[in-house]
């Protein structure tokens, strides 16, 4: 199938040569072609230019007139827990009344609550529930998504989650990456002997996940009240032996040492990072690890934000992801994530856009093929409604602005 989009008011995030990621001052670069056309062929971005070089309509192609509209590369959401059962609005009320995330977890709520529900849910039912959210994020402009396990907490249920992630990847046009997060919380039966649970993760779960080739990445919730640095390192080493690259939760609740553990084990990304100081920035500067911020979680939990400005001004790259999950961020709306980043983290619209496209792609191992408008990359783009500028996207924070979604070169029918 061929598609020609013409009269585009602004073709955003254009690259002639793809970069792995953008950091420091380059995070505010945003190459845009005004009054542009874009050609899509065989699922890939084939060519683009200014309208004075438009090749002309032809019969082979579906012609889309995008007068007054913008075209963006689809969002790359590099951190989600979108496969889960039920919801947790009861805890939402507890939080409003003043209980902290850790207090809720200690009472057997939180991740353990979702895990209980998930264990009682069949694989088919879990798939159906998750697909509702998957369709939602596709309509909101996401084209690539990383999805974690971590609400199973038994070998059987972790495998169930990962098989659902595999089905999503096989049955939707999204590019999906799977991450094994057996060490998300300690299940109740191991409360008094956490190291036994770590043994289970290392000796049973990781080999089982690897033998079915269900996950490319390994994650640990390395934080106060969850897993220590020593436990994290043990789990990462076992994952690495089985071919999984680390991509971890770190420093959400305290200066946990998680960032340094991540860079030590060449993590692809370390995520959350509310507690980031000079030492953490130094460790990140000498690494290939993408610092990934999840402003939806700090917003929803009413917690302090990470020092995004200081990180960018120190020369770091930043990715932004939704963290879509039932406990700390029940939304996969990447446009709203950009708005939060702009307003609460004081990131410029260009920085936020780079963080949800090219840098997000890097944080999920996809920057060669996704994250920008570049010849030869996968044709994952969306066309907006008529808008005045690209800054309007994060600015109009509650307005739905997407007109057409194209994934793998196909125009999607929205339900
Ligand atoms: O990324 N921080 C750990 N995990 C999730 C929350 C999971 C939950 O509360 O269900 C997060 O915020
Ligand atoms: Fe998370």
Short mmCIF file of C-alpha atoms and ligand atoms in Angstrom, two decimals:
data_model
loop_
_atom_site.label_atom_id
_atom_site.label_comp_id
_atom_site.label_asym_id
_atom_site.label_seq_id
_atom_site.Cartn_x
_atom_site.Cartn_y
_atom_site.Cartn_z
CA UNK A 1 0.00 0.00 0.00
CA UNK A 2 1.22 3.48 -0.82
CA UNK A 3 0.14 6.66 0.91
CA UNK A 4 0.90 10.24 -0.08
CA UNK A 5 0.14 12.91 2.47
CA UNK A 6 0.23 16.41 0.98
CA UNK A 7 -0.13 20.03 2.08
CA UNK A 8 1.08 19.14 5.60
CA UNK A 9 1.31 22.33 7.65
CA UNK A 10 4.25 20.91 9.64
CA UNK A 11 6.08 17.58 9.32
CA UNK A 12 7.62 17.26 12.78
CA UNK A 13 10.73 15.43 14.05
CA UNK A 14 12.37 14.97 10.67
CA UNK A 15 15.80 13.38 10.39
CA UNK A 16 18.07 12.95 7.36
CA UNK A 17 20.39 10.63 9.25
CA UNK A 18 18.94 8.84 12.28
CA UNK A 19 20.53 9.58 15.63
CA UNK A 20 20.51 7.10 18.53
CA UNK A 21 19.17 9.71 20.91
CA UNK A 22 19.39 13.42 21.70
CA UNK A 23 20.95 14.74 24.88
CA UNK A 24 21.63 18.03 26.67
CA UNK A 25 21.20 21.10 24.43
CA UNK A 26 20.28 18.90 21.43
CA UNK A 27 17.12 17.95 23.24
CA UNK A 28 15.66 21.29 22.21
CA UNK A 29 16.28 20.65 18.48
CA UNK A 30 13.15 19.85 16.53
CA UNK A 31 13.57 19.76 12.77
CA UNK A 32 10.26 20.48 11.08
CA UNK A 33 9.42 20.81 7.39
CA UNK A 34 6.66 23.35 6.80
CA UNK A 35 4.20 22.95 3.92
CA UNK A 36 5.36 19.40 3.33
CA UNK A 37 4.51 16.05 1.76
CA UNK A 38 5.26 12.54 2.99
CA UNK A 39 5.31 9.32 1.01
CA UNK A 40 4.78 5.93 2.66
CA UNK A 41 5.46 2.67 0.83
CA UNK A 42 5.59 -0.99 1.92
CA UNK A 43 5.16 -0.05 5.56
CA UNK A 44 8.11 2.33 5.57
CA UNK A 45 8.72 6.05 5.28
CA UNK A 46 9.87 6.38 1.71
CA UNK A 47 10.35 10.07 1.05
CA UNK A 48 9.32 13.57 2.05
CA UNK A 49 9.96 17.18 1.17
CA UNK A 50 8.52 20.64 0.76
CA UNK A 51 5.38 21.01 -1.40
CA UNK A 52 7.35 22.65 -4.21
CA UNK A 53 8.94 19.20 -4.75
CA UNK A 54 5.67 17.23 -4.49
CA UNK A 55 5.77 14.31 -6.97
CA UNK A 56 2.06 14.76 -7.84
CA UNK A 57 -1.00 12.63 -7.10
CA UNK A 58 -1.00 9.13 -8.61
CA UNK A 59 -3.49 6.29 -8.82
CA UNK A 60 -1.38 3.77 -6.89
CA UNK A 61 -1.47 5.89 -3.77
CA UNK A 62 -4.05 6.80 -1.21
CA UNK A 63 -3.87 10.61 -1.22
CA UNK A 64 -4.48 12.44 2.05
CA UNK A 65 -4.80 16.21 2.04
CA UNK A 66 -3.46 17.44 5.39
CA UNK A 67 -4.10 21.15 4.88
CA UNK A 68 -3.73 22.94 8.24
CA UNK A 69 -2.64 19.73 9.98
CA UNK A 70 0.60 18.42 11.43
CA UNK A 71 2.21 15.00 11.04
CA UNK A 72 4.18 13.53 13.95
CA UNK A 73 6.05 10.26 14.38
CA UNK A 74 4.01 8.00 16.69
CA UNK A 75 4.91 8.05 20.36
CA UNK A 76 7.28 5.36 21.67
CA UNK A 77 6.05 4.55 25.17
CA UNK A 78 9.05 2.75 26.66
CA UNK A 79 7.62 1.89 30.11
CA UNK A 80 4.15 0.46 30.78
CA UNK A 81 2.38 -2.17 32.85
CA UNK A 82 -0.64 -2.12 30.53
CA UNK A 83 -1.41 -5.84 31.02
CA UNK A 84 -3.30 -6.02 34.31
CA UNK A 85 -6.58 -7.24 35.75
CA UNK A 86 -9.29 -5.02 37.21
CA UNK A 87 -8.46 -1.61 38.63
CA UNK A 88 -7.56 0.01 41.98
CA UNK A 89 -9.77 3.06 42.46
CA UNK A 90 -10.33 2.03 46.09
CA UNK A 91 -6.67 2.80 46.80
CA UNK A 92 -7.13 6.05 44.93
CA UNK A 93 -9.50 7.09 47.69
CA UNK A 94 -7.02 5.95 50.38
CA UNK A 95 -4.36 8.05 48.69
CA UNK A 96 -6.63 11.10 48.63
CA UNK A 97 -7.23 10.57 52.33
CA UNK A 98 -3.49 10.71 52.93
CA UNK A 99 -2.01 7.20 52.82
CA UNK A 100 1.33 6.94 51.02
CA UNK A 101 2.16 4.48 48.23
CA UNK A 102 4.40 2.54 50.63
CA UNK A 103 1.75 2.46 53.36
CA UNK A 104 -0.82 1.09 50.94
CA UNK A 105 1.67 -1.56 49.80
CA UNK A 106 2.46 -2.56 53.42
CA UNK A 107 -1.24 -3.18 54.08
CA UNK A 108 -1.32 -5.75 51.25
CA UNK A 109 -2.72 -3.25 48.78
CA UNK A 110 -0.80 -1.94 45.82
CA UNK A 111 0.99 -4.37 43.53
CA UNK A 112 -0.08 -7.32 45.72
CA UNK A 113 -3.71 -6.33 45.25
CA UNK A 114 -3.31 -6.38 41.44
CA UNK A 115 -1.41 -9.66 41.67
CA UNK A 116 -4.23 -11.35 43.60
CA UNK A 117 -6.70 -10.25 40.92
CA UNK A 118 -4.46 -11.28 38.06
CA UNK A 119 -3.87 -14.75 39.47
CA UNK A 120 -7.66 -15.30 39.48
CA UNK A 121 -8.09 -14.06 35.90
CA UNK A 122 -7.81 -16.40 32.93
CA UNK A 123 -5.32 -15.70 30.17
CA UNK A 124 -8.11 -14.98 27.68
CA UNK A 125 -9.87 -12.60 30.04
CA UNK A 126 -6.59 -10.82 30.80
CA UNK A 127 -5.98 -10.45 27.07
CA UNK A 128 -9.46 -8.98 26.53
CA UNK A 129 -9.12 -6.51 29.39
CA UNK A 130 -5.69 -5.41 28.21
CA UNK A 131 -6.81 -5.02 24.60
CA UNK A 132 -9.29 -2.32 25.63
CA UNK A 133 -6.35 -0.25 26.87
CA UNK A 134 -4.19 -1.18 23.88
CA UNK A 135 -6.85 0.14 21.48
CA UNK A 136 -7.09 3.26 23.60
CA UNK A 137 -3.35 4.03 23.40
CA UNK A 138 -3.30 3.38 19.65
CA UNK A 139 -6.04 5.99 19.22
CA UNK A 140 -3.99 8.38 21.38
CA UNK A 141 -0.98 8.17 19.05
CA UNK A 142 1.26 5.48 20.51
CA UNK A 143 2.94 3.29 17.91
CA UNK A 144 5.45 1.33 20.00
CA UNK A 145 5.02 0.14 23.55
CA UNK A 146 7.11 -1.69 26.13
CA UNK A 147 5.04 -3.88 28.45
CA UNK A 148 6.19 -5.44 31.72
CA UNK A 149 5.09 -8.51 33.60
CA UNK A 150 5.17 -8.18 37.39
CA UNK A 151 1.60 -8.71 38.57
CA UNK A 152 1.92 -12.49 38.44
CA UNK A 153 4.53 -13.05 41.15
CA UNK A 154 4.37 -16.82 40.65
CA UNK A 155 6.08 -18.58 37.76
CA UNK A 156 2.76 -19.64 36.28
CA UNK A 157 1.16 -16.20 36.48
CA UNK A 158 4.25 -14.35 35.28
CA UNK A 159 4.28 -16.63 32.21
CA UNK A 160 0.56 -15.97 31.76
CA UNK A 161 1.21 -12.22 31.63
CA UNK A 162 4.10 -12.59 29.23
CA UNK A 163 2.04 -14.81 26.92
CA UNK A 164 -0.63 -12.11 26.86
CA UNK A 165 2.04 -9.56 25.92
CA UNK A 166 3.12 -11.90 23.10
CA UNK A 167 -0.48 -12.15 21.86
CA UNK A 168 -0.76 -8.36 21.86
CA UNK A 169 2.40 -8.15 19.81
CA UNK A 170 1.07 -10.73 17.32
CA UNK A 171 -2.44 -9.32 16.99
CA UNK A 172 -2.00 -5.56 16.89
CA UNK A 173 -0.09 -3.17 14.63
CA UNK A 174 1.88 -1.87 17.63
CA UNK A 175 5.59 -2.60 17.94
CA UNK A 176 5.79 -4.36 21.31
CA UNK A 177 8.76 -5.10 23.58
CA UNK A 178 8.35 -7.40 26.58
CA UNK A 179 10.09 -7.05 29.94
CA UNK A 180 10.15 -9.62 32.73
CA UNK A 181 9.52 -7.95 36.10
CA UNK A 182 9.15 -10.88 38.50
CA UNK A 183 10.85 -8.73 41.15
CA UNK A 184 8.09 -6.12 41.26
CA UNK A 185 6.98 -6.89 44.83
CA UNK A 186 7.42 -9.68 47.35
CA UNK A 187 4.28 -11.85 47.43
CA UNK A 188 2.61 -12.40 50.81
CA UNK A 189 3.75 -16.00 51.19
CA UNK A 190 7.40 -14.87 51.05
CA UNK A 191 6.99 -11.75 53.21
CA UNK A 192 9.12 -13.17 56.00
CA UNK A 193 11.75 -14.56 53.75
CA UNK A 194 12.37 -12.21 50.86
CA UNK A 195 15.54 -13.99 49.74
CA UNK A 196 13.50 -17.13 49.07
CA UNK A 197 11.44 -15.14 46.59
CA UNK A 198 14.61 -13.80 44.95
CA UNK A 199 15.78 -17.44 44.67
CA UNK A 200 12.54 -18.29 42.91
CA UNK A 201 12.95 -15.40 40.47
CA UNK A 202 16.55 -16.36 39.74
CA UNK A 203 16.31 -20.14 39.68
CA UNK A 204 12.87 -20.79 38.29
CA UNK A 205 11.22 -17.77 36.70
CA UNK A 206 14.11 -16.37 34.65
CA UNK A 207 15.00 -19.76 33.07
CA UNK A 208 11.31 -20.43 32.31
CA UNK A 209 10.82 -17.01 30.69
CA UNK A 210 14.03 -17.41 28.69
CA UNK A 211 13.19 -20.90 27.47
CA UNK A 212 9.91 -19.63 25.98
CA UNK A 213 11.71 -16.49 24.68
CA UNK A 214 9.03 -14.33 26.24
CA UNK A 215 11.08 -11.28 27.31
CA UNK A 216 13.90 -9.23 25.88
CA UNK A 217 14.47 -7.16 29.01
CA UNK A 218 14.75 -7.77 32.75
CA UNK A 219 13.41 -5.31 35.32
CA UNK A 220 13.58 -5.03 39.13
CA UNK A 221 11.80 -2.53 41.40
CA UNK A 222 15.00 -1.44 43.13
CA UNK A 223 13.70 0.84 45.84
CA UNK A 224 13.07 1.38 49.53
CA UNK A 225 10.60 -1.20 50.80
CA UNK A 226 10.93 -3.37 47.67
CA UNK A 227 14.25 -4.89 46.44
CA UNK A 228 17.75 -3.97 47.66
CA UNK A 229 20.73 -3.24 45.43
CA UNK A 230 22.24 -6.64 46.30
CA UNK A 231 19.04 -8.45 45.34
CA UNK A 232 18.75 -6.34 42.20
CA UNK A 233 22.29 -7.20 41.12
CA UNK A 234 21.68 -10.90 41.66
CA UNK A 235 18.55 -10.80 39.53
CA UNK A 236 20.14 -8.68 36.79
CA UNK A 237 23.11 -11.06 36.57
CA UNK A 238 20.77 -14.03 36.16
CA UNK A 239 18.77 -12.15 33.51
CA UNK A 240 21.91 -11.17 31.60
CA UNK A 241 23.10 -14.80 31.56
CA UNK A 242 19.76 -15.66 29.95
CA UNK A 243 20.11 -12.96 27.30
CA UNK A 244 17.94 -10.24 28.85
CA UNK A 245 19.17 -6.65 29.07
CA UNK A 246 18.37 -4.70 32.25
CA UNK A 247 15.83 -1.89 32.18
CA UNK A 248 14.97 -1.09 35.78
CA UNK A 249 12.74 0.84 38.20
CA UNK A 250 15.03 3.01 40.30
CA UNK A 251 15.00 5.88 42.80
CA UNK A 252 11.25 6.48 42.86
CA UNK A 253 10.92 6.37 46.63
CA UNK A 254 14.47 7.06 47.86
CA UNK A 255 18.14 7.39 46.89
CA UNK A 256 18.09 3.61 46.50
CA UNK A 257 21.35 3.04 44.60
CA UNK A 258 19.21 1.72 41.76
CA UNK A 259 20.54 4.20 39.20
CA UNK A 260 24.14 3.15 39.88
CA UNK A 261 23.15 -0.54 39.80
CA UNK A 262 21.53 0.09 36.42
CA UNK A 263 24.52 1.82 34.86
CA UNK A 264 26.88 -0.81 36.32
CA UNK A 265 24.95 -3.53 34.48
CA UNK A 266 24.62 -1.47 31.27
CA UNK A 267 20.86 -1.10 31.62
CA UNK A 268 19.15 0.19 28.50
CA UNK A 269 17.20 2.54 30.75
CA UNK A 270 16.64 3.41 34.41
CA UNK A 271 13.16 4.68 35.11
CA UNK A 272 11.32 6.98 37.58
CA UNK A 273 14.35 8.80 39.10
CA UNK A 274 12.47 11.16 41.42
CA UNK A 275 15.46 10.85 43.78
CA UNK A 276 18.34 11.92 41.57
CA UNK A 277 21.33 13.89 42.85
CA UNK A 278 24.87 14.70 41.70
CA UNK A 279 26.20 11.13 42.10
CA UNK A 280 23.34 9.68 40.11
CA UNK A 281 23.80 12.24 37.32
CA UNK A 282 27.52 11.44 37.22
CA UNK A 283 26.84 7.71 36.89
CA UNK A 284 24.38 8.36 34.05
CA UNK A 285 26.72 10.72 32.19
CA UNK A 286 29.28 7.96 31.73
CA UNK A 287 26.82 5.42 30.47
CA UNK A 288 24.67 4.25 27.56
CA UNK A 289 21.66 4.12 29.88
CA UNK A 290 18.64 6.28 29.05
CA UNK A 291 17.25 8.12 32.10
CA UNK A 292 13.49 7.79 31.74
CA UNK A 293 11.04 9.97 33.65
CA UNK A 294 7.44 9.01 34.37
CA UNK A 295 5.69 12.23 35.33
CA UNK A 296 2.29 10.52 35.35
CA UNK A 297 3.36 8.57 38.43
CA UNK A 298 4.65 11.54 40.45
CA UNK A 299 1.54 13.50 39.43
CA UNK A 300 -0.86 10.71 40.45
CA UNK A 301 0.95 9.90 43.70
CA UNK A 302 1.38 13.58 44.55
CA UNK A 303 5.12 13.15 44.95
CA UNK A 304 8.08 15.37 44.18
CA UNK A 305 9.20 15.47 40.56
CA UNK A 306 12.66 14.45 39.33
CA UNK A 307 15.14 17.27 38.56
CA UNK A 308 14.63 17.16 34.80
CA UNK A 309 16.15 20.59 34.10
CA UNK A 310 19.28 19.83 36.06
CA UNK A 311 19.62 16.53 34.22
CA UNK A 312 19.30 18.11 30.76
CA UNK A 313 21.59 20.97 31.70
CA UNK A 314 24.19 18.44 32.87
CA UNK A 315 24.17 17.05 29.32
CA UNK A 316 21.95 14.00 29.84
CA UNK A 317 19.30 12.72 27.46
CA UNK A 318 15.82 12.10 28.85
CA UNK A 319 13.00 9.83 27.75
CA UNK A 320 9.43 10.17 28.98
CA UNK A 321 7.00 7.28 29.32
CA UNK A 322 3.47 6.79 30.65
CA UNK A 323 4.06 4.00 33.19
CA UNK A 324 0.42 3.02 32.40
CA UNK A 325 -0.53 0.86 35.43
CA UNK A 326 -3.44 0.54 37.86
CA UNK A 327 -1.59 1.83 40.95
CA UNK A 328 0.51 4.85 40.17
CA UNK A 329 -0.44 6.01 36.68
CA UNK A 330 -3.72 4.76 35.22
CA UNK A 331 -3.29 6.53 31.88
CA UNK A 332 -1.37 5.86 28.69
CA UNK A 333 -1.96 9.30 27.21
CA UNK A 334 1.47 10.37 25.99
CA UNK A 335 0.22 13.79 24.98
CA UNK A 336 -0.76 14.42 28.60
CA UNK A 337 2.64 13.06 29.69
CA UNK A 338 4.22 15.76 27.52
CA UNK A 339 2.00 18.39 29.12
CA UNK A 340 3.03 17.23 32.59
CA UNK A 341 6.69 17.26 31.55
CA UNK A 342 6.37 20.82 30.24
CA UNK A 343 4.45 22.21 33.16
CA UNK A 344 5.77 20.23 36.13
CA UNK A 345 9.29 19.29 34.98
CA UNK A 346 9.79 22.57 33.10
CA UNK A 347 10.79 20.80 29.91
CA UNK A 348 10.36 22.73 26.66
CA UNK A 349 7.84 21.31 24.16
CA UNK A 350 10.76 20.30 21.90
CA UNK A 351 12.48 18.49 24.79
CA UNK A 352 9.26 16.69 25.68
CA UNK A 353 8.70 15.72 22.05
CA UNK A 354 12.20 14.30 21.70
CA UNK A 355 11.69 12.44 24.97
CA UNK A 356 8.50 10.68 23.75
CA UNK A 357 9.82 9.90 20.26
CA UNK A 358 13.49 9.36 19.49
CA UNK A 359 14.68 8.99 23.10
CA UNK A 360 11.73 6.76 23.97
CA UNK A 361 12.60 4.61 20.97
CA UNK A 362 16.16 4.25 22.27
CA UNK A 363 14.89 3.29 25.73
CA UNK A 364 13.11 0.32 24.19
CA UNK A 365 15.79 -0.69 21.69
CA UNK A 366 14.00 0.73 18.65
CA UNK A 367 15.87 3.90 17.69
CA UNK A 368 17.09 2.42 14.38
CA UNK A 369 13.54 1.92 13.17
CA UNK A 370 11.20 4.18 15.16
CA UNK A 371 10.94 7.59 16.78
CA UNK A 372 11.31 10.00 13.86
CA UNK A 373 10.32 10.81 10.29
CA UNK A 374 13.33 9.37 8.52
CA UNK A 375 13.63 7.52 5.19
CA UNK A 376 13.59 3.75 5.78
CA UNK A 377 12.06 3.92 9.26
CA UNK A 378 8.77 2.19 10.02
CA UNK A 379 5.78 4.27 8.86
CA UNK A 380 4.27 4.92 12.29
CA UNK A 381 2.84 8.42 12.20
CA UNK A 382 -0.27 10.33 13.13
CA UNK A 383 -2.00 13.26 11.47
CA UNK A 384 -3.46 15.88 13.78
CA UNK A 385 -6.61 17.90 13.45
CA UNK A 386 -6.03 21.47 12.28
CA UNK A 387 -3.72 23.07 14.86
CA UNK A 388 -1.63 26.25 14.86
CA UNK A 389 1.78 24.80 15.87
CA UNK A 390 3.46 21.69 17.27
CA UNK A 391 3.67 23.36 20.68
CA UNK A 392 -0.12 23.27 20.67
CA UNK A 393 0.02 19.51 21.39
CA UNK A 394 1.32 19.70 24.99
CA UNK A 395 -0.33 23.11 25.49
CA UNK A 396 -3.92 21.95 24.82
CA UNK A 397 -3.54 19.33 27.51
CA UNK A 398 -7.03 17.89 27.63
CA UNK A 399 -8.02 18.12 23.99
CA UNK A 400 -8.03 15.15 21.62
CA UNK A 401 -6.13 16.34 18.58
CA UNK A 402 -5.50 13.22 16.51
CA UNK A 403 -7.34 12.80 13.24
CA UNK A 404 -5.67 9.79 11.56
CA UNK A 405 -3.33 7.07 12.82
CA UNK A 406 -1.03 5.22 10.42
CA UNK A 407 0.89 2.20 11.74
CA UNK A 408 3.22 0.05 9.62
CA UNK A 409 2.01 2.00 6.61
CA UNK A 410 -1.69 1.20 7.16
CA UNK A 411 -4.38 3.75 7.92
CA UNK A 412 -6.26 2.50 10.98
CA UNK A 413 -10.00 2.59 11.33
CA UNK A 414 -10.76 3.97 14.79
CA UNK A 415 -13.63 2.44 16.74
O1 LIG B 1 6.15 1.95 37.93
N1 LIG B 1 6.94 1.46 40.93
C1 LIG B 1 6.62 0.31 40.68
N2 LIG B 1 5.73 -0.12 39.80
C2 LIG B 1 4.72 0.63 39.19
C3 LIG B 1 3.50 0.73 40.02
C4 LIG B 1 2.80 -0.53 40.04
C5 LIG B 1 1.52 -0.51 40.82
O2 LIG B 1 1.37 0.24 41.81
O3 LIG B 1 0.67 -1.31 40.46
C6 LIG B 1 5.27 1.96 38.78
O4 LIG B 1 4.89 3.02 39.27
FE1 LIG B 2 6.60 1.19 36.31
#
